[in-house]
Coordinates of C-alpha atoms in Angstrom, one line a residue:
X79 CA 180.2 -80.6 -56.6
X80 CA 178.6 -83.8 -58.9
X81 CA 176.2 -86.6 -57.2
X82 CA 175.8 -89.7 -58.6
X83 CA 172.5 -91.2 -58.5
X84 CA 170.9 -95.0 -58.7
X85 CA 167.3 -95.7 -59.4
X86 CA 165.8 -98.8 -59.2
X87 CA 165.8 -99.8 -63.1
X88 CA 169.2 -99.9 -63.1
X89 CA 169.8 -96.5 -64.7
X90 CA 172.5 -94.3 -62.9
X91 CA 172.1 -90.1 -63.2
X92 CA 175.0 -87.0 -62.3
X93 CA 173.2 -83.8 -60.2
X94 CA 175.3 -81.1 -59.8
X95 CA 174.8 -79.8 -56.7
X96 CA 176.3 -78.3 -52.5
X97 CA 174.1 -80.8 -50.5
X98 CA 171.3 -83.5 -50.4
X99 CA 168.8 -83.4 -48.0
X100 CA 167.0 -87.0 -47.7
X101 CA 163.9 -87.0 -46.1
X102 CA 162.5 -91.0 -46.3
X103 CA 160.0 -89.8 -48.6
X104 CA 161.8 -88.0 -51.1
X105 CA 165.4 -86.9 -51.3
X106 CA 166.1 -83.1 -52.9
X107 CA 169.6 -82.0 -54.1
X108 CA 170.3 -78.2 -53.6
X109 CA 173.0 -75.6 -54.6
X110 CA 173.6 -72.7 -52.0
X111 CA 172.4 -69.3 -53.8
X112 CA 174.9 -67.5 -53.9
X113 CA 177.2 -69.8 -55.8
X114 CA 180.1 -70.3 -52.6
X115 CA 177.9 -68.7 -50.0
X116 CA 178.3 -69.5 -46.3
X117 CA 175.7 -72.4 -46.0
X118 CA 175.4 -71.1 -42.2
X119 CA 174.8 -67.4 -43.7
X120 CA 171.2 -66.1 -43.4
X121 CA 171.4 -64.5 -46.7
X122 CA 172.5 -68.2 -48.0
X123 CA 169.4 -69.4 -49.5
X124 CA 168.6 -72.9 -51.7
X125 CA 168.3 -73.3 -54.5
X126 CA 166.5 -77.3 -55.9
X127 CA 169.0 -78.8 -58.7
X128 CA 166.5 -82.3 -58.3
X129 CA 164.2 -84.0 -56.4
X130 CA 163.4 -87.9 -56.7
X131 CA 161.3 -89.8 -54.6
X132 CA 163.0 -92.5 -52.2
X133 CA 161.4 -95.5 -53.9
X134 CA 163.0 -94.8 -57.5
X135 CA 166.7 -94.7 -56.3
X136 CA 168.5 -97.2 -54.1
X137 CA 170.5 -95.2 -51.2
X138 CA 171.3 -91.9 -51.1
X139 CA 173.3 -89.4 -53.7
X140 CA 177.3 -90.3 -53.4
X141 CA 179.7 -87.7 -53.8
X142 CA 181.5 -87.9 -57.7
X143 CA 185.1 -86.3 -57.4

């Protein structure tokens, strides 16, 4: 899946990721490893694709279809 991020400096970027977390300070986009793994399986790991400060981003990442 692709996510679109809009930044306060009027730029936009796209990141390939499976999901994201937003703790109010940092937005972290990540992929499940192995690819296509069940996110709830004990053997599934998360690999960080990108991390951004919330102060630089306008809202949460938006899925692009």
